[in-house]
mmCIF file of C-alpha atoms in Angstrom:
data_model
loop_
_atom_site.group_PDB
_atom_site.id
_atom_site.type_symbol
_atom_site.label_atom_id
_atom_site.label_comp_id
_atom_site.label_asym_id
_atom_site.label_seq_id
_atom_site.Cartn_x
_atom_site.Cartn_y
_atom_site.Cartn_z
ATOM 1 C CA MET A 10 131.435 -16.772 88.551
ATOM 2 C CA PHE A 11 130.342 -19.809 86.518
ATOM 3 C CA TYR A 12 132.138 -22.413 88.616
ATOM 4 C CA ARG A 13 130.498 -25.855 88.672
ATOM 5 C CA GLY A 14 131.485 -27.680 91.851
ATOM 6 C CA GLU A 15 130.649 -31.175 90.663
ATOM 7 C CA ALA A 16 133.390 -31.002 88.035
ATOM 8 C CA LYS A 17 135.932 -29.677 90.591
ATOM 9 C CA GLN A 18 139.314 -29.089 88.911
ATOM 10 C CA ASP A 19 137.811 -30.217 85.596
ATOM 11 C CA ALA A 20 135.495 -27.196 85.494
ATOM 12 C CA TRP A 21 137.283 -26.060 82.328
ATOM 13 C CA LEU A 22 136.277 -29.273 80.573
ATOM 14 C CA ALA A 23 132.680 -28.805 81.721
ATOM 15 C CA MET A 24 132.706 -25.238 80.398
ATOM 16 C CA LEU A 25 134.094 -26.304 77.021
ATOM 17 C CA THR A 26 131.577 -29.159 76.775
ATOM 18 C CA GLY A 27 128.722 -26.772 77.522
ATOM 19 C CA ALA A 28 130.140 -24.266 75.042
ATOM 20 C CA LEU A 29 130.294 -26.925 72.314
ATOM 21 C CA ALA A 30 126.658 -27.867 72.889
ATOM 22 C CA GLY A 31 125.763 -24.167 72.951
ATOM 23 C CA LEU A 32 127.568 -23.684 69.625
ATOM 24 C CA PHE A 33 125.357 -26.377 68.103
ATOM 25 C CA MET A 34 122.265 -24.465 69.278
ATOM 26 C CA LEU A 35 123.730 -21.201 67.947
ATOM 27 C CA LEU A 36 124.137 -22.780 64.498
ATOM 28 C CA ILE A 37 120.488 -23.831 64.612
ATOM 29 C CA HIS A 38 119.489 -20.269 65.572
ATOM 30 C CA LEU A 39 121.467 -18.914 62.624
ATOM 31 C CA SER A 40 119.839 -21.459 60.308
ATOM 32 C CA ILE A 41 116.401 -20.433 61.560
ATOM 33 C CA HIS A 42 117.240 -16.776 60.952
ATOM 34 C CA HIS A 43 118.492 -17.359 57.409
ATOM 35 C CA GLN A 44 115.245 -19.120 56.483
ATOM 36 C CA GLU A 45 113.331 -15.912 57.250
ATOM 37 C CA PRO A 46 115.890 -13.079 57.618
ATOM 38 C CA HIS A 47 113.276 -10.370 58.135
ATOM 39 C CA LEU A 48 111.353 -12.130 60.927
ATOM 40 C CA ASP A 49 112.400 -12.116 64.560
ATOM 41 C CA LEU A 50 111.753 -14.823 67.157
ATOM 42 C CA PHE A 51 108.170 -13.748 67.855
ATOM 43 C CA LEU A 52 107.104 -13.367 64.235
ATOM 44 C CA LEU A 53 108.685 -16.732 63.412
ATOM 45 C CA PHE A 54 106.644 -18.586 66.029
ATOM 46 C CA ARG A 55 103.482 -16.797 64.948
ATOM 47 C CA ARG A 56 104.070 -17.691 61.307
ATOM 48 C CA TYR A 57 104.977 -21.342 61.775
ATOM 49 C CA MET A 58 102.786 -22.243 64.755
ATOM 50 C CA GLY A 59 99.691 -20.294 63.822
ATOM 51 C CA LYS A 60 97.910 -17.343 65.369
ATOM 52 C CA TYR A 61 96.772 -18.890 68.644
ATOM 53 C CA VAL A 62 99.545 -21.375 69.465
ATOM 54 C CA GLY A 63 102.174 -18.932 68.213
ATOM 55 C CA THR A 64 100.777 -16.115 70.349
ATOM 56 C CA PHE A 65 100.748 -18.375 73.409
ATOM 57 C CA VAL A 66 104.382 -19.404 72.859
ATOM 58 C CA ASN A 67 105.341 -15.766 72.280
ATOM 59 C CA LEU A 68 103.772 -14.782 75.601
ATOM 60 C CA LEU A 69 105.808 -17.523 77.273
ATOM 61 C CA PHE A 70 108.991 -16.187 75.678
ATOM 62 C CA ALA A 71 108.197 -12.620 76.753
ATOM 63 C CA GLY A 72 107.681 -13.939 80.281
ATOM 64 C CA TYR A 73 110.934 -15.907 80.078
ATOM 65 C CA PHE A 74 112.909 -12.825 79.001
ATOM 66 C CA ALA A 75 111.319 -10.777 81.796
ATOM 67 C CA TYR A 76 112.158 -13.487 84.331
ATOM 68 C CA GLU A 77 115.775 -13.600 83.152
ATOM 69 C CA ALA A 78 115.940 -9.832 83.628
ATOM 70 C CA SER A 79 114.431 -10.162 87.110
ATOM 71 C CA ARG A 80 117.095 -12.665 88.141
ATOM 72 C CA ASN A 81 119.776 -10.253 86.921
ATOM 73 C CA LEU A 82 118.115 -7.478 88.919
ATOM 74 C CA ARG A 83 118.115 -9.599 92.083
ATOM 75 C CA ASP A 84 121.786 -10.520 91.518
ATOM 76 C CA PHE A 85 122.602 -6.845 91.022
ATOM 77 C CA GLY A 86 120.901 -5.876 94.274
ATOM 78 C CA GLU A 87 122.324 -8.707 96.365
ATOM 79 C CA ILE A 88 125.877 -8.187 95.128
ATOM 80 C CA THR A 89 125.616 -4.457 95.815
ATOM 81 C CA VAL A 90 124.555 -5.187 99.390
ATOM 82 C CA MET A 91 127.381 -7.722 99.861
ATOM 83 C CA THR A 92 130.169 -5.612 98.383
ATOM 84 C CA LEU A 93 129.337 -1.916 98.661
ATOM 85 C CA LEU A 94 126.142 -0.845 100.437
ATOM 86 C CA ASN A 95 125.575 -3.308 103.243
ATOM 87 C CA ARG A 96 123.381 -0.884 105.188
ATOM 88 C CA THR A 97 121.107 0.022 102.287
ATOM 89 C CA SER A 98 117.776 -1.742 101.820
ATOM 90 C CA LEU A 99 117.659 -4.202 98.942
ATOM 91 C CA TRP A 100 114.413 -2.793 97.551
ATOM 92 C CA ILE A 101 115.882 0.698 97.240
ATOM 93 C CA ILE A 102 118.943 -0.529 95.343
ATOM 94 C CA MET A 103 116.858 -2.595 92.940
ATOM 95 C CA LEU A 104 114.392 0.271 92.440
ATOM 96 C CA ILE A 105 117.225 2.589 91.398
ATOM 97 C CA VAL A 106 118.653 -0.073 89.066
ATOM 98 C CA ILE A 107 115.320 -0.801 87.359
ATOM 99 C CA LEU A 108 114.738 2.936 86.849
ATOM 100 C CA VAL A 109 118.149 3.382 85.221
ATOM 101 C CA ILE A 110 117.785 0.327 82.986
ATOM 102 C CA SER A 111 114.208 1.274 82.042
ATOM 103 C CA ASN A 112 115.410 4.702 80.953
ATOM 104 C CA SER A 113 117.873 3.103 78.518
ATOM 105 C CA VAL A 114 115.427 0.434 77.301
ATOM 106 C CA ARG A 115 112.776 2.989 76.347
ATOM 107 C CA TYR A 116 115.105 4.291 73.618
ATOM 108 C CA GLY A 117 115.137 0.909 71.900
ATOM 109 C CA HIS A 118 117.669 -1.673 70.808
ATOM 110 C CA ARG A 119 120.003 0.826 69.091
ATOM 111 C CA VAL A 120 120.938 2.452 72.407
ATOM 112 C CA LEU A 121 121.571 -0.992 73.898
ATOM 113 C CA PHE A 122 123.942 -1.867 71.059
ATOM 114 C CA LEU A 123 125.786 1.454 71.369
ATOM 115 C CA MET A 124 126.200 0.858 75.109
ATOM 116 C CA CYS A 125 127.787 -2.512 74.351
ATOM 117 C CA VAL A 126 130.187 -0.887 71.886
ATOM 118 C CA ILE A 127 131.221 1.667 74.525
ATOM 119 C CA PHE A 128 131.566 -0.801 77.404
ATOM 120 C CA PHE A 129 133.303 -3.592 75.471
ATOM 121 C CA PRO A 130 136.863 -2.117 75.329
ATOM 122 C CA ILE A 131 136.630 -1.099 79.003
ATOM 123 C CA MET A 132 135.596 -4.588 80.094
ATOM 124 C CA LEU A 133 138.109 -6.280 77.798
ATOM 125 C CA ALA A 134 141.030 -4.215 79.085
ATOM 126 C CA SER A 135 139.971 -4.762 82.710
ATOM 127 C CA TYR A 136 139.695 -8.538 82.400
ATOM 128 C CA VAL A 137 143.034 -8.695 80.578
ATOM 129 C CA LEU A 138 144.605 -6.708 83.429
ATOM 130 C CA ILE A 139 143.131 -9.056 86.036
ATOM 131 C CA SER A 140 144.287 -12.106 84.055
ATOM 132 C CA ILE A 141 147.850 -10.733 83.964
ATOM 133 C CA LEU A 142 148.028 -9.626 87.602
ATOM 134 C CA ILE A 143 146.882 -12.950 89.068
ATOM 135 C CA PRO A 144 149.889 -14.984 87.786
ATOM 136 C CA VAL A 145 152.316 -12.093 88.374
ATOM 137 C CA THR A 146 151.410 -11.759 92.066
ATOM 138 C CA GLY A 147 152.260 -15.406 92.732
ATOM 139 C CA ILE A 148 148.793 -16.576 93.794
ATOM 140 C CA PHE A 149 148.453 -18.759 90.711
ATOM 141 C CA HIS A 150 148.794 -22.507 91.435
ATOM 142 C CA PHE A 151 148.696 -24.681 88.319
ATOM 143 C CA GLU A 152 148.747 -27.856 90.435
ATOM 144 C CA PHE A 153 145.153 -27.157 91.537
ATOM 145 C CA MET A 154 144.127 -28.199 88.031
ATOM 146 C CA LEU A 155 145.451 -31.732 88.550
ATOM 147 C CA PRO A 156 144.611 -34.558 88.287
ATOM 148 C CA VAL A 157 142.619 -34.180 85.081
ATOM 149 C CA LEU A 158 139.483 -36.349 84.868
ATOM 150 C CA GLU A 159 140.103 -37.807 88.302
ATOM 151 C CA ALA A 160 136.542 -39.195 88.429
ATOM 152 C CA GLY A 161 136.098 -39.674 84.691
ATOM 153 C CA TRP A 162 133.758 -37.843 82.325
ATOM 154 C CA LYS A 163 130.543 -38.321 84.329
ATOM 155 C CA PRO A 164 130.982 -35.311 86.696
ATOM 156 C CA VAL A 165 132.015 -33.151 83.733
ATOM 157 C CA LEU A 166 128.942 -34.082 81.701
ATOM 158 C CA ASN A 167 126.652 -33.718 84.720
ATOM 159 C CA ALA A 168 127.951 -30.192 85.280
ATOM 160 C CA ALA A 169 127.775 -29.225 81.614
ATOM 161 C CA LEU A 170 124.391 -30.728 80.719
ATOM 162 C CA PRO A 171 122.113 -28.893 81.031
ATOM 163 C CA GLU A 172 123.410 -26.331 83.592
ATOM 164 C CA ILE A 173 126.232 -24.709 81.641
ATOM 165 C CA ILE A 174 124.250 -24.891 78.401
ATOM 166 C CA SER A 175 121.437 -23.010 80.134
ATOM 167 C CA PHE A 176 123.801 -20.504 81.689
ATOM 168 C CA PRO A 177 125.487 -18.844 80.000
ATOM 169 C CA PHE A 178 125.541 -20.407 76.521
ATOM 170 C CA GLY A 179 121.861 -21.239 76.020
ATOM 171 C CA GLN A 180 120.916 -17.607 76.454
ATOM 172 C CA VAL A 181 121.941 -16.964 72.836
ATOM 173 C CA VAL A 182 118.295 -17.729 71.968
ATOM 174 C CA LEU A 183 117.790 -14.014 72.646
ATOM 175 C CA PHE A 184 119.843 -13.318 69.503
ATOM 176 C CA LEU A 185 116.862 -14.436 67.398
ATOM 177 C CA VAL A 186 115.123 -11.250 68.548
ATOM 178 C CA PHE A 187 117.992 -9.038 67.374
ATOM 179 C CA PHE A 188 119.322 -10.852 64.273
ATOM 180 C CA PRO A 189 116.929 -9.004 61.884
ATOM 181 C CA TYR A 190 118.506 -5.704 62.944
ATOM 182 C CA ALA A 191 121.952 -6.770 61.671
ATOM 183 C CA ARG A 192 123.191 -4.550 58.864
ATOM 184 C CA THR A 193 125.672 -6.947 57.244
ATOM 185 C CA GLU A 194 123.710 -10.129 56.600
ATOM 186 C CA LYS A 195 126.550 -11.710 54.579
ATOM 187 C CA LYS A 196 129.066 -11.476 57.428
ATOM 188 C CA LEU A 197 126.589 -12.355 60.184
ATOM 189 C CA ASN A 198 127.561 -16.028 60.498
ATOM 190 C CA LYS A 199 131.291 -15.343 60.653
ATOM 191 C CA THR A 200 130.903 -12.471 63.124
ATOM 192 C CA VAL A 201 128.509 -14.282 65.465
ATOM 193 C CA ILE A 202 130.389 -17.598 65.495
ATOM 194 C CA THR A 203 133.782 -15.922 65.967
ATOM 195 C CA SER A 204 132.415 -13.807 68.821
ATOM 196 C CA TYR A 205 130.841 -16.862 70.427
ATOM 197 C CA VAL A 206 134.032 -18.936 70.278
ATOM 198 C CA LEU A 207 136.196 -16.135 71.680
ATOM 199 C CA THR A 208 133.655 -15.461 74.438
ATOM 200 C CA ALA A 209 133.437 -19.152 75.348
ATOM 201 C CA LEU A 210 137.227 -19.457 75.589
ATOM 202 C CA SER A 211 137.442 -16.280 77.661
ATOM 203 C CA LEU A 212 134.736 -17.424 80.073
ATOM 204 C CA THR A 213 136.442 -20.799 80.429
ATOM 205 C CA PHE A 214 139.780 -19.185 81.215
ATOM 206 C CA ILE A 215 138.337 -16.634 83.673
ATOM 207 C CA ASN A 216 136.336 -19.375 85.386
ATOM 208 C CA GLN A 217 139.396 -21.596 85.692
ATOM 209 C CA LEU A 218 141.314 -18.784 87.390
ATOM 210 C CA ASN A 219 139.139 -19.454 90.443
ATOM 211 C CA ILE A 220 140.475 -23.020 90.543
ATOM 212 C CA PHE A 221 144.088 -21.905 90.034
ATOM 213 C CA VAL A 222 143.887 -19.454 92.952
ATOM 214 C CA LEU A 223 141.323 -20.791 95.430
ATOM 215 C CA GLY A 224 141.436 -24.487 94.664
ATOM 216 C CA PRO A 225 138.364 -26.591 93.816
ATOM 217 C CA LYS A 226 137.172 -27.028 97.417
ATOM 218 C CA ILE A 227 137.117 -23.342 98.384
ATOM 219 C CA ALA A 228 135.731 -22.303 94.994
ATOM 220 C CA LEU A 229 132.902 -24.804 95.461
ATOM 221 C CA TYR A 230 131.557 -23.088 98.589
ATOM 222 C CA SER A 231 132.259 -19.504 97.562
ATOM 223 C CA THR A 232 129.336 -17.236 96.642
ATOM 224 C CA LEU A 233 131.496 -15.044 94.391
ATOM 225 C CA PRO A 234 134.720 -16.993 93.750
ATOM 226 C CA LEU A 235 136.160 -14.551 91.225
ATOM 227 C CA LEU A 236 135.658 -11.657 93.650
ATOM 228 C CA GLU A 237 137.591 -13.555 96.330
ATOM 229 C CA THR A 238 140.293 -14.299 93.766
ATOM 230 C CA VAL A 239 140.653 -10.651 92.768
ATOM 231 C CA GLN A 240 140.774 -9.552 96.416
ATOM 232 C CA LEU A 241 144.028 -11.509 96.800
ATOM 233 C CA ILE A 242 145.839 -9.372 94.202
ATOM 234 C CA ASP A 243 148.531 -7.240 95.852
ATOM 235 C CA LEU A 244 151.434 -6.075 93.706
ATOM 236 C CA ALA A 245 154.073 -3.672 95.034
ATOM 237 C CA GLU A 246 151.457 -1.787 97.066
ATOM 238 C CA VAL A 247 150.286 -0.254 93.776
ATOM 239 C CA PHE A 248 147.747 -2.706 92.422
ATOM 240 C CA GLU A 249 145.534 -3.220 95.463
ATOM 241 C CA ARG A 250 141.805 -3.351 96.076
ATOM 242 C CA MET A 251 141.203 -4.756 92.603
ATOM 243 C CA ASP A 252 137.869 -6.009 93.917
ATOM 244 C CA ALA A 253 136.492 -2.517 93.214
ATOM 245 C CA LEU A 254 137.407 -2.965 89.537
ATOM 246 C CA PHE A 255 135.833 -6.411 89.439
ATOM 247 C CA THR A 256 132.639 -5.130 91.081
ATOM 248 C CA MET A 257 132.394 -2.420 88.427
ATOM 249 C CA LEU A 258 132.793 -5.052 85.692
ATOM 250 C CA LEU A 259 130.161 -7.219 87.314
ATOM 251 C CA PHE A 260 127.711 -4.309 87.463
ATOM 252 C CA LEU A 261 128.345 -3.393 83.824
ATOM 253 C CA GLY A 262 127.835 -6.970 82.699
ATOM 254 C CA LEU A 263 124.651 -7.464 84.727
ATOM 255 C CA GLY A 264 123.286 -4.120 83.552
ATOM 256 C CA VAL A 265 123.849 -4.836 79.862
ATOM 257 C CA LYS A 266 122.481 -8.366 80.152
ATOM 258 C CA MET A 267 119.437 -7.192 82.060
ATOM 259 C CA GLY A 268 118.839 -4.486 79.461
ATOM 260 C CA ALA A 269 119.042 -7.041 76.640
ATOM 261 C CA PHE A 270 116.434 -9.363 78.159
ATOM 262 C CA PHE A 271 114.267 -6.397 79.184
ATOM 263 C CA ASN A 272 114.447 -5.206 75.586
ATOM 264 C CA GLY A 273 113.527 -8.653 74.287
ATOM 265 C CA ALA A 274 110.432 -8.821 76.514
ATOM 266 C CA VAL A 275 109.230 -5.371 75.406
ATOM 267 C CA ILE A 276 109.817 -6.136 71.707
ATOM 268 C CA GLY A 277 107.862 -9.368 72.120
ATOM 269 C CA LEU A 278 104.860 -7.695 73.727
ATOM 270 C CA GLU A 279 104.853 -5.068 70.993
ATOM 271 C CA LYS A 280 104.780 -7.785 68.312
ATOM 272 C CA ILE A 281 102.104 -9.793 70.155
ATOM 273 C CA THR A 282 99.685 -6.956 70.929
ATOM 274 C CA GLY A 283 100.485 -4.259 68.373
ATOM 275 C CA VAL A 284 100.760 -1.720 71.215
ATOM 276 C CA ALA A 285 103.640 0.726 70.785
ATOM 277 C CA TYR A 286 107.037 -0.283 72.187
ATOM 278 C CA LYS A 287 107.420 2.577 74.677
ATOM 279 C CA LYS A 288 104.026 1.908 76.279
ATOM 280 C CA TRP A 289 105.249 -1.510 77.430
ATOM 281 C CA VAL A 290 108.427 -0.289 79.159
ATOM 282 C CA VAL A 291 106.813 0.721 82.456
ATOM 283 C CA PRO A 292 104.522 -2.353 82.819
ATOM 284 C CA VAL A 293 107.419 -4.715 82.061
ATOM 285 C CA ALA A 294 109.676 -2.827 84.485
ATOM 286 C CA ILE A 295 107.059 -3.268 87.222
ATOM 287 C CA LEU A 296 106.776 -6.970 86.357
ATOM 288 C CA ILE A 297 110.559 -7.453 86.468
ATOM 289 C CA TYR A 298 110.831 -5.581 89.768
ATOM 290 C CA GLY A 299 108.072 -7.700 91.307
ATOM 291 C CA MET A 300 109.509 -11.019 90.106
ATOM 292 C CA ALA A 301 112.896 -10.084 91.573
ATOM 293 C CA PHE A 302 111.331 -10.602 95.028
ATOM 294 C CA LEU A 303 110.034 -14.121 94.355
ATOM 295 C CA SER A 304 112.833 -15.582 96.488
ATOM 296 C CA PRO A 305 112.724 -14.658 100.198
ATOM 297 C CA ASN A 306 116.534 -14.558 100.432
ATOM 298 C CA TYR A 307 119.640 -14.835 98.272
ATOM 299 C CA THR A 308 120.279 -18.470 99.196
ATOM 300 C CA HIS A 309 116.815 -19.433 97.975
ATOM 301 C CA HIS A 310 117.415 -17.372 94.828
ATOM 302 C CA ILE A 311 120.662 -19.233 94.046
ATOM 303 C CA VAL A 312 119.340 -22.709 94.906
ATOM 304 C CA THR A 313 116.187 -22.187 92.839
ATOM 305 C CA GLY A 314 118.280 -20.990 89.932
ATOM 306 C CA ARG A 315 120.741 -23.884 89.964
ATOM 307 C CA GLN A 316 118.452 -26.788 90.891
ATOM 308 C CA VAL A 317 115.178 -25.852 89.194
ATOM 309 C CA VAL A 318 115.490 -23.031 86.686
ATOM 310 C CA LEU A 319 118.686 -24.090 84.905
ATOM 311 C CA ASN A 320 117.740 -27.781 84.762
ATOM 312 C CA TYR A 321 114.036 -27.694 83.943
ATOM 313 C CA LEU A 322 112.704 -24.248 82.982
ATOM 314 C CA PHE A 323 115.325 -22.576 80.804
ATOM 315 C CA PRO A 324 116.074 -25.619 78.562
ATOM 316 C CA VAL A 325 112.467 -25.495 77.357
ATOM 317 C CA PHE A 326 112.998 -22.011 75.914
ATOM 318 C CA GLN A 327 116.651 -22.406 74.952
ATOM 319 C CA ILE A 328 116.591 -25.880 73.409
ATOM 320 C CA VAL A 329 113.148 -27.519 73.071
ATOM 321 C CA LEU A 330 111.139 -24.686 71.502
ATOM 322 C CA PRO A 331 113.893 -23.493 69.094
ATOM 323 C CA LEU A 332 114.416 -27.093 67.915
ATOM 324 C CA LEU A 333 110.658 -27.473 67.421
ATOM 325 C CA LEU A 334 110.577 -24.235 65.422
ATOM 326 C CA PHE A 335 113.512 -25.404 63.297
ATOM 327 C CA ILE A 336 111.768 -28.705 62.536
ATOM 328 C CA LEU A 337 108.526 -26.927 61.596
ATOM 329 C CA ILE A 338 110.413 -24.596 59.238
ATOM 330 C CA LEU A 339 112.121 -27.546 57.520
ATOM 331 C CA ILE A 340 108.814 -29.390 57.130
ATOM 332 C CA ARG A 341 107.078 -26.312 55.691
ATOM 333 C CA LYS A 342 109.948 -25.636 53.265
ATOM 334 C CA ARG A 343 110.021 -29.264 52.133
ATOM 335 C CA LYS A 344 106.280 -29.237 51.456
ATOM 336 C CA LYS A 345 106.633 -26.092 49.346
ATOM 337 C CA ARG A 346 109.414 -27.677 47.291
ATOM 338 C CA SER A 347 107.474 -30.901 46.715
ATOM 339 C CA LYS A 348 104.284 -29.203 45.463
ATOM 340 C CA PRO A 349 105.616 -28.105 42.034
ATOM 341 C CA SER A 350 107.233 -31.492 41.375
ATOM 342 C CA SER A 351 104.074 -33.424 42.308
ATOM 343 C CA SER A 352 101.916 -31.306 40.018
#
């Protein structure tokens, strides 16, 4: 799922290191939001970088969100072909998916949030069930986690920085688009940070299950290690074919994530151009669908994502530009405070 082969059995340490760095970026995002609670990501860049530079950066962010959604769409299609519909053309599957997601996005962010509320207990209960069944069925091998730090901290840091920060923890930059819609501003910090910590711990545990069951060597070369792990569950001829449950969870997660980035791209284009939100849904859907075919095959898609996108492209939007915005806000605020005292 998020397994990083370089860290081997220390993947859990790499995940926690990446999560800690991601938490630092989340705190910066929250600080940026509290400086201007009523402005989202796009309005913030326009205000603090000026009309022309801010608009250019906003267009880049809209493109980044659309590209993230396109990668989710390609993952959705490829996984469907591998697990369920191996005789169905990839373009047909992805066309159906983009139509379904577009239909939900056109209703705005509120529908997206309500979908998350509905899906959350289902996904939570399913992952808890999987986490219980794996040790119970006897396929859990704690010794695969040893020895800890066999090659020192270097492989752990290489796996965590910047790959794991970029995916999944760096993607919290999207929250800057949705923070202004929060109803309870006073409890926002506590809610967001608590959710982040619990999510990071859950992802670390679920990821480490691959190591406990498959071992670091097999997990390294597996396309979907958690799917292979779940396929091994067989308890009293009752709990079988749990891979169907995992596939459903994977589809729900990819669909919600794709919808969130799709939503972010449409909101950005509305703020940049002033054209109504719904008029951008179809053009952005076409753009996302087209970008999903940039890679000729799934291997190229994965290699490009891990070697190029996660290391060089995404950190610009997830780390560099938010830090630059934060610095500009602090400079502007300091200048405003110093003016009265100097006069």
